[in-house]
Tab-separated table of N, CA, C and O in Angstrom:
chain	number	residue	atom	x	y	z
A	1370	MET	N	-16.679	-18.333	4.911
A	1370	MET	CA	-16.259	-17.043	6.003
A	1370	MET	C	-17.143	-15.918	5.448
A	1370	MET	O	-17.551	-15.510	4.156
A	1371	ASN	N	-16.763	-15.595	6.306
A	1371	ASN	CA	-17.357	-14.537	7.239
A	1371	ASN	C	-17.154	-13.399	5.760
A	1371	ASN	O	-15.610	-13.359	5.805
A	1372	LEU	N	-17.875	-12.371	5.287
A	1372	LEU	CA	-16.931	-11.351	4.411
A	1372	LEU	C	-16.154	-10.746	5.920
A	1372	LEU	O	-15.956	-9.789	5.342
A	1373	GLY	N	-16.579	-10.517	7.325
A	1373	GLY	CA	-15.609	-8.953	7.958
A	1373	GLY	C	-14.428	-10.229	7.632
A	1373	GLY	O	-13.124	-9.763	8.316
A	1374	LEU	N	-14.706	-11.356	8.096
A	1374	LEU	CA	-13.502	-11.792	8.591
A	1374	LEU	C	-12.281	-11.703	7.204
A	1374	LEU	O	-11.258	-11.901	7.223
A	1375	GLU	N	-13.131	-12.056	5.456
A	1375	GLU	CA	-12.388	-11.973	5.099
A	1375	GLU	C	-11.943	-10.458	4.643
A	1375	GLU	O	-10.303	-10.849	3.577
A	1376	LEU	N	-12.286	-9.676	4.649
A	1376	LEU	CA	-12.038	-8.106	4.823
A	1376	LEU	C	-10.163	-8.178	5.550
A	1376	LEU	O	-9.707	-7.358	5.074
A	1377	VAL	N	-10.562	-8.769	6.755
A	1377	VAL	CA	-9.415	-7.809	8.108
A	1377	VAL	C	-8.362	-9.574	7.002
A	1377	VAL	O	-6.957	-8.650	7.299
A	1378	VAL	N	-7.992	-10.034	6.686
A	1378	VAL	CA	-6.895	-11.228	6.160
A	1378	VAL	C	-7.001	-10.663	4.783
A	1378	VAL	O	-5.703	-10.739	4.193
A	1379	LEU	N	-8.208	-10.200	3.806
A	1379	LEU	CA	-6.921	-9.122	3.019
A	1379	LEU	C	-6.609	-7.774	3.070
A	1379	LEU	O	-5.451	-7.924	2.270
A	1380	LEU	N	-6.537	-7.161	4.226
A	1380	LEU	CA	-5.910	-6.325	4.309
A	1380	LEU	C	-4.955	-6.600	5.227
A	1380	LEU	O	-4.450	-5.815	5.147
A	1381	LEU	N	-4.802	-7.998	5.868
A	1381	LEU	CA	-3.199	-7.902	6.403
A	1381	LEU	C	-2.449	-8.584	5.552
A	1381	LEU	O	-1.600	-8.249	5.465
A	1382	ILE	N	-2.736	-9.340	4.187
A	1382	ILE	CA	-2.339	-9.407	3.342
A	1382	ILE	C	-2.286	-8.640	1.998
A	1382	ILE	O	-0.926	-8.188	1.690
A	1383	ALA	N	-2.519	-7.674	2.080
A	1383	ALA	CA	-2.754	-6.354	1.228
A	1383	ALA	C	-1.021	-5.292	2.127
A	1383	ALA	O	-0.067	-4.478	0.879
A	1384	LEU	N	-1.614	-5.428	3.231
A	1384	LEU	CA	-0.398	-4.357	4.341
A	1384	LEU	C	0.950	-5.727	3.934
A	1384	LEU	O	2.271	-4.242	4.237
A	1385	ALA	N	1.140	-6.668	3.925
A	1385	ALA	CA	1.904	-7.781	3.678
A	1385	ALA	C	2.674	-7.196	2.312
A	1385	ALA	O	4.333	-7.357	2.190
A	1386	VAL	N	2.200	-7.667	1.602
A	1386	VAL	CA	2.261	-6.545	-0.084
A	1386	VAL	C	2.923	-5.813	-0.202
A	1386	VAL	O	3.559	-5.800	-0.188
A	1387	ARG	N	2.105	-4.870	0.206
A	1387	ARG	CA	2.937	-3.392	0.798
A	1387	ARG	C	4.443	-3.556	1.277
A	1387	ARG	O	4.837	-2.739	0.371
A	1388	ALA	N	4.448	-3.400	1.834
A	1388	ALA	CA	5.400	-3.226	3.164
A	1388	ALA	C	6.447	-4.356	2.272
A	1388	ALA	O	7.838	-3.926	2.188
A	1389	PHE	N	6.414	-6.000	1.746
A	1389	PHE	CA	7.396	-6.450	0.574
A	1389	PHE	C	7.618	-5.609	-0.611
A	1389	PHE	O	8.781	-6.054	-0.861
A	1390	LEU	N	6.898	-5.262	-1.082
A	1390	LEU	CA	7.408	-4.744	-2.374
A	1390	LEU	C	7.959	-2.616	-2.540
A	1390	LEU	O	8.876	-2.575	-2.693
A	1391	PHE	N	7.412	-2.274	-1.347
A	1391	PHE	CA	8.220	-0.835	-1.170
A	1391	PHE	C	8.814	-0.507	0.004
A	1391	PHE	O	9.373	0.412	-0.088
A	1392	GLU	N	9.090	-1.139	0.693
A	1392	GLU	CA	9.851	-1.039	1.604
A	1392	GLU	C	11.019	-2.288	1.767
A	1392	GLU	O	12.665	-1.766	2.611
A	1393	ILE	N	11.032	-3.312	1.095
A	1393	ILE	CA	11.605	-4.258	1.864
A	1393	ILE	C	13.027	-4.515	0.106
A	1393	ILE	O	13.832	-4.500	-0.182
A	1394	LYS	N	11.907	-5.651	-0.802
A	1394	LYS	CA	12.577	-6.009	-1.875
A	1394	LYS	C	12.800	-5.090	-3.260
A	1394	LYS	O	13.854	-5.190	-3.321
A	1395	PHE	N	12.601	-4.338	-3.508
A	1395	PHE	CA	13.075	-3.308	-4.699
A	1395	PHE	C	13.821	-1.760	-4.048
A	1395	PHE	O	13.147	-0.783	-4.773
A	1396	GLN	N	14.604	-1.901	-3.221
A	1396	GLN	CA	14.947	-0.352	-2.675
A	1396	GLN	C	15.936	-0.507	-4.057
A	1396	GLN	O	15.536	1.051	-4.109
A	1397	TYR	N	16.846	-1.043	-4.709
A	1397	TYR	CA	17.198	0.070	-5.737
A	1397	TYR	C	16.804	0.343	-6.903
A	1397	TYR	O	16.860	1.769	-7.372
A	1398	THR	N	15.500	-0.687	-7.302
A	1398	THR	CA	14.440	0.155	-7.974
A	1398	THR	C	13.909	1.739	-7.488
A	1398	THR	O	14.226	2.344	-8.712
A	1399	ARG	N	13.356	1.678	-6.460
A	1399	ARG	CA	12.996	2.663	-6.032
A	1399	ARG	C	13.369	3.790	-6.014
A	1399	ARG	O	13.679	5.422	-6.331
A	1400	ASN	N	15.108	3.774	-5.280
A	1400	ASN	CA	16.307	4.424	-5.431
A	1400	ASN	C	16.221	5.100	-7.383
A	1400	ASN	O	16.460	6.308	-7.906
A	1401	LEU	N	16.316	4.108	-8.276
A	1401	LEU	CA	16.125	4.805	-9.415
A	1401	LEU	C	15.490	5.789	-9.759
A	1401	LEU	O	16.048	6.629	-10.968
A	1402	LEU	N	13.810	4.911	-9.852
A	1402	LEU	CA	12.700	6.195	-9.807
A	1402	LEU	C	12.376	6.579	-9.616
A	1402	LEU	O	12.322	8.438	-9.667
A	1403	ARG	N	13.437	7.264	-8.293
A	1403	ARG	CA	13.353	8.053	-7.549
A	1403	ARG	C	14.392	9.649	-7.943
A	1403	ARG	O	13.729	10.316	-8.122
A	1404	GLU	N	15.357	9.334	-8.676
A	1404	GLU	CA	16.184	10.464	-9.367
A	1404	GLU	C	15.835	10.444	-10.189
A	1404	GLU	O	16.150	11.540	-10.511
A	1405	SER	N	14.903	9.652	-11.071
A	1405	SER	CA	14.191	9.792	-12.575
A	1405	SER	C	13.033	11.208	-12.328
A	1405	SER	O	12.725	12.123	-12.977
A	1406	HIS	N	12.353	11.199	-11.654
A	1406	HIS	CA	11.419	12.130	-11.983
A	1406	HIS	C	10.457	12.602	-10.215
A	1406	HIS	O	10.484	11.828	-9.053
A	1407	GLU	N	9.822	14.080	-10.221
A	1407	GLU	CA	9.767	14.002	-8.576
A	1407	GLU	C	8.562	13.591	-8.557
A	1407	GLU	O	8.001	13.211	-7.763
A	1408	LEU	N	7.371	12.943	-9.580
A	1408	LEU	CA	6.777	12.249	-8.853
A	1408	LEU	C	6.885	10.911	-8.799
A	1408	LEU	O	6.188	10.927	-7.695
A	1409	PHE	N	7.567	10.113	-9.180
A	1409	PHE	CA	8.181	9.714	-8.359
A	1409	PHE	C	8.251	9.204	-6.804
A	1409	PHE	O	8.618	8.440	-6.398
A	1410	GLU	N	9.514	9.765	-6.741
A	1410	GLU	CA	9.935	10.863	-5.354
A	1410	GLU	C	8.735	10.998	-4.510
A	1410	GLU	O	8.406	10.103	-3.562
A	1411	ILE	N	7.441	11.371	-4.987
A	1411	ILE	CA	6.569	12.017	-4.139
A	1411	ILE	C	5.458	10.588	-4.113
A	1411	ILE	O	4.949	10.390	-2.626
A	1412	PHE	N	5.120	9.728	-4.796
A	1412	PHE	CA	4.388	8.574	-5.028
A	1412	PHE	C	5.231	7.710	-3.684
A	1412	PHE	O	4.573	6.839	-3.359
A	1413	LEU	N	6.397	7.463	-4.068
A	1413	LEU	CA	7.209	6.327	-3.154
A	1413	LEU	C	7.353	6.469	-1.988
A	1413	LEU	O	7.801	5.692	-0.935
A	1414	ASP	N	7.052	7.503	-1.389
A	1414	ASP	CA	7.461	8.515	-0.271
A	1414	ASP	C	6.345	8.360	0.458
A	1414	ASP	O	6.278	8.646	1.899
A	1415	CYS	N	5.366	7.923	0.161
A	1415	CYS	CA	3.644	8.291	0.756
A	1415	CYS	C	3.615	6.653	0.525
A	1415	CYS	O	2.919	6.376	-0.448
A	1416	PRO	N	2.808	5.942	2.571
A	1416	PRO	CA	2.909	5.033	2.792
A	1416	PRO	C	1.307	5.086	2.779
A	1416	PRO	O	0.676	4.170	2.140
A	1417	PHE	N	-0.050	6.385	2.095
A	1417	PHE	CA	-1.253	6.389	2.160
A	1417	PHE	C	-1.384	5.745	0.962
A	1417	PHE	O	-2.008	4.995	-0.231
A	1418	CYS	N	-0.488	6.948	-0.577
A	1418	CYS	CA	-0.790	6.590	-1.509
A	1418	CYS	C	-0.199	5.098	-1.658
A	1418	CYS	O	-0.665	4.045	-2.904
A	1419	ASN	N	0.630	4.368	-1.889
A	1419	ASN	CA	1.765	3.060	-2.153
A	1419	ASN	C	0.168	2.002	-1.314
A	1419	ASN	O	-0.175	0.982	-1.996
A	1420	GLY	N	-0.090	1.951	-0.300
A	1420	GLY	CA	-0.980	0.965	0.428
A	1420	GLY	C	-2.224	1.740	0.041
A	1420	GLY	O	-3.093	0.063	-0.446
A	1421	PHE	N	-2.852	2.642	-0.765
A	1421	PHE	CA	-3.732	2.276	-1.630
A	1421	PHE	C	-3.873	1.897	-2.663
A	1421	PHE	O	-5.063	0.935	-2.750
A	1422	TRP	N	-2.790	1.542	-3.614
A	1422	TRP	CA	-2.729	1.144	-4.701
A	1422	TRP	C	-3.223	-0.282	-4.906
A	1422	TRP	O	-3.429	-0.953	-5.058
A	1423	THR	N	-2.207	-0.959	-3.867
A	1423	THR	CA	-2.019	-2.284	-2.809
A	1423	THR	C	-3.386	-2.556	-2.805
A	1423	THR	O	-3.293	-3.818	-3.177
A	1424	GLY	N	-4.253	-1.617	-1.987
A	1424	GLY	CA	-5.509	-2.193	-1.341
A	1424	GLY	C	-6.641	-2.723	-2.441
A	1424	GLY	O	-7.228	-2.944	-2.577
A	1425	LEU	N	-6.729	-1.570	-3.165
A	1425	LEU	CA	-7.141	-1.027	-4.409
A	1425	LEU	C	-7.149	-2.468	-5.271
A	1425	LEU	O	-8.064	-3.631	-6.144
A	1426	PHE	N	-6.495	-2.598	-6.033
A	1426	PHE	CA	-5.691	-3.964	-7.354
A	1426	PHE	C	-6.197	-5.319	-6.293
A	1426	PHE	O	-6.420	-6.565	-6.768
A	1427	GLY	N	-5.408	-5.781	-4.955
A	1427	GLY	CA	-4.846	-6.792	-4.187
A	1427	GLY	C	-6.833	-6.900	-3.793
A	1427	GLY	O	-7.981	-8.305	-4.220
A	1428	TYR	N	-7.912	-6.231	-3.723
A	1428	TYR	CA	-9.394	-5.983	-3.944
A	1428	TYR	C	-10.256	-6.951	-5.457
A	1428	TYR	O	-11.063	-7.528	-5.204
A	1429	LEU	N	-9.274	-5.476	-5.987
A	1429	LEU	CA	-10.550	-6.732	-7.539
A	1429	LEU	C	-9.233	-7.542	-7.943
A	1429	LEU	O	-10.426	-8.248	-8.585
A	1430	ILE	N	-8.932	-8.031	-7.966
A	1430	ILE	CA	-7.391	-9.214	-7.581
A	1430	ILE	C	-9.165	-10.464	-7.153
A	1430	ILE	O	-9.741	-11.531	-7.700
A	1431	VAL	N	-9.264	-10.181	-5.461
A	1431	VAL	CA	-10.323	-11.066	-5.156
A	1431	VAL	C	-11.674	-10.746	-5.414
A	1431	VAL	O	-12.357	-11.946	-5.391
A	1432	PHE	N	-12.184	-10.276	-5.344
A	1432	PHE	CA	-13.630	-9.400	-5.395
A	1432	PHE	C	-14.301	-8.818	-6.973
A	1432	PHE	O	-15.049	-9.637	-7.180
A	1433	GLY	N	-12.874	-8.647	-7.154
A	1433	GLY	CA	-13.543	-7.729	-8.376
A	1433	GLY	C	-14.511	-5.988	-8.264
A	1433	GLY	O	-14.463	-6.102	-6.834
A	1434	PHE	N	-15.103	-5.870	-9.302
A	1434	PHE	CA	-15.303	-4.565	-8.805
A	1434	PHE	C	-16.986	-4.530	-7.938
A	1434	PHE	O	-17.820	-5.374	-8.448
A	1435	ASP	N	-17.052	-3.719	-6.564
A	1435	ASP	CA	-17.637	-3.827	-6.004
A	1435	ASP	C	-17.961	-2.627	-5.391
A	1435	ASP	O	-17.056	-1.565	-5.397
A	1436	LEU	N	-18.870	-1.850	-4.058
A	1436	LEU	CA	-19.336	-1.158	-3.097
A	1436	LEU	C	-18.555	-0.247	-2.703
A	1436	LEU	O	-17.920	0.316	-1.925
A	1437	THR	N	-18.010	-2.126	-2.127
A	1437	THR	CA	-16.540	-1.843	-1.228
A	1437	THR	C	-15.366	-1.400	-1.733
A	1437	THR	O	-14.705	-1.302	-0.754
A	1438	LEU	N	-14.856	-1.160	-2.948
A	1438	LEU	CA	-13.931	-1.670	-3.253
A	1438	LEU	C	-12.911	0.088	-3.176
A	1438	LEU	O	-11.872	-0.364	-1.936
A	1439	VAL	N	-13.799	1.033	-2.929
A	1439	VAL	CA	-12.688	2.325	-2.737
A	1439	VAL	C	-12.482	2.715	-1.396
A	1439	VAL	O	-11.376	3.012	-0.348
A	1440	PRO	N	-13.611	2.498	-0.676
A	1440	PRO	CA	-13.386	2.306	1.608
A	1440	PRO	C	-12.271	1.310	1.320
A	1440	PRO	O	-11.696	1.613	2.727
A	1441	PHE	N	-12.413	0.201	1.077
A	1441	PHE	CA	-11.430	-0.634	1.518
A	1441	PHE	C	-10.186	-0.154	1.210
A	1441	PHE	O	-9.266	-0.077	2.185
A	1442	ALA	N	-9.653	0.495	-0.268
A	1442	ALA	CA	-8.524	0.890	-0.526
A	1442	ALA	C	-8.219	2.093	0.718
A	1442	ALA	O	-6.812	2.370	0.577
A	1443	ILE	N	-9.081	2.531	0.965
A	1443	ILE	CA	-8.666	3.765	1.110
A	1443	ILE	C	-8.562	3.053	3.138
A	1443	ILE	O	-7.156	4.095	3.873
A	1444	LEU	N	-9.128	2.404	3.683
A	1444	LEU	CA	-8.780	1.424	4.923
A	1444	LEU	C	-7.243	0.795	4.736
A	1444	LEU	O	-6.113	1.358	5.474
A	1445	VAL	N	-7.007	0.380	3.442
A	1445	VAL	CA	-5.657	-0.250	3.589
A	1445	VAL	C	-4.801	1.113	3.540
A	1445	VAL	O	-2.896	0.988	4.131
A	1446	GLY	N	-4.644	2.272	3.006
A	1446	GLY	CA	-4.223	2.985	2.264
A	1446	GLY	C	-4.098	4.374	4.239
A	1446	GLY	O	-2.653	4.038	4.650
A	1447	SER	N	-5.251	4.066	4.859
A	1447	SER	CA	-4.753	4.860	6.218
A	1447	SER	C	-3.899	3.423	7.250
A	1447	SER	O	-3.286	4.243	8.031
A	1448	SER	N	-4.128	2.341	7.239
A	1448	SER	CA	-3.661	1.697	7.564
A	1448	SER	C	-2.117	1.424	7.329
A	1448	SER	O	-1.065	1.443	8.287
A	1449	ALA	N	-1.417	1.951	5.778
A	1449	ALA	CA	-0.502	1.905	5.794
A	1449	ALA	C	0.394	3.069	6.783
A	1449	ALA	O	1.282	3.405	6.647
A	1450	TYR	N	-0.777	3.855	6.215
A	1450	TYR	CA	-0.012	5.655	6.725
A	1450	TYR	C	0.617	5.644	8.630
A	1450	TYR	O	1.678	6.190	8.901
A	1451	TYR	N	-0.902	4.238	9.332
A	1451	TYR	CA	-0.484	4.530	10.267
A	1451	TYR	C	0.462	4.016	11.138
A	1451	TYR	O	0.961	3.587	11.934
A	1452	LEU	N	0.715	2.099	9.988
A	1452	LEU	CA	2.013	2.031	10.545
A	1452	LEU	C	3.478	2.333	10.108
A	1452	LEU	O	4.347	1.773	11.354
A	1453	ASN	N	3.451	2.982	9.007
A	1453	ASN	CA	4.063	3.670	8.805
A	1453	ASN	C	4.776	4.333	9.854
A	1453	ASN	O	6.514	4.702	10.499
A	1454	LEU	N	3.843	5.618	10.748
A	1454	LEU	CA	3.888	6.733	11.665
A	1454	LEU	C	4.281	5.798	12.803
A	1454	LEU	O	5.176	6.545	13.445
A	1455	PHE	N	4.158	4.985	13.051
A	1455	PHE	CA	4.455	4.485	14.725
A	1455	PHE	C	5.442	3.559	14.496
A	1455	PHE	O	6.277	3.498	15.172
A	1456	THR	N	6.018	2.531	13.126
A	1456	THR	CA	7.168	1.922	13.623
A	1456	THR	C	8.542	3.035	12.760
A	1456	THR	O	9.584	2.357	13.256
A	1457	LYS	N	8.346	4.466	12.364
A	1457	LYS	CA	9.695	4.894	12.317
A	1457	LYS	C	10.113	5.548	13.198
A	1457	LYS	O	11.463	5.256	12.645
A	1458	ASN	N	9.626	5.289	14.184
A	1458	ASN	CA	10.751	6.003	15.492
A	1458	ASN	C	11.545	4.335	15.541
A	1458	ASN	O	12.111	4.350	16.990
A	1459	LEU	N	10.948	3.442	15.696
A	1459	LEU	CA	11.880	1.907	15.314
A	1459	LEU	C	12.966	1.799	14.505
A	1459	LEU	O	13.899	1.275	14.893
A	1460	LYS	N	12.915	2.398	13.381
A	1460	LYS	CA	14.018	2.083	12.631
A	1460	LYS	C	15.719	2.818	13.222
A	1460	LYS	O	15.697	3.949	13.771
């Protein structure tokens, strides 16, 4: 498999995991954490932040530490931010 195709597939998987974890599955836990501390509120409401960490851990699991680790995590975070920006009007 080509490295570019692998990164695209990993990007889609990371975005799906981010959407599942932060937007669908753990709503009750997110609300409890939001109420407990301001830092959790900032992190959980930031699609770039949780997309960045999801992309970082996803890349580490699949490829290990590499030179493209941080740029890929930034790509996932940016993609999560823009997807959230575009879909915010659909809700």
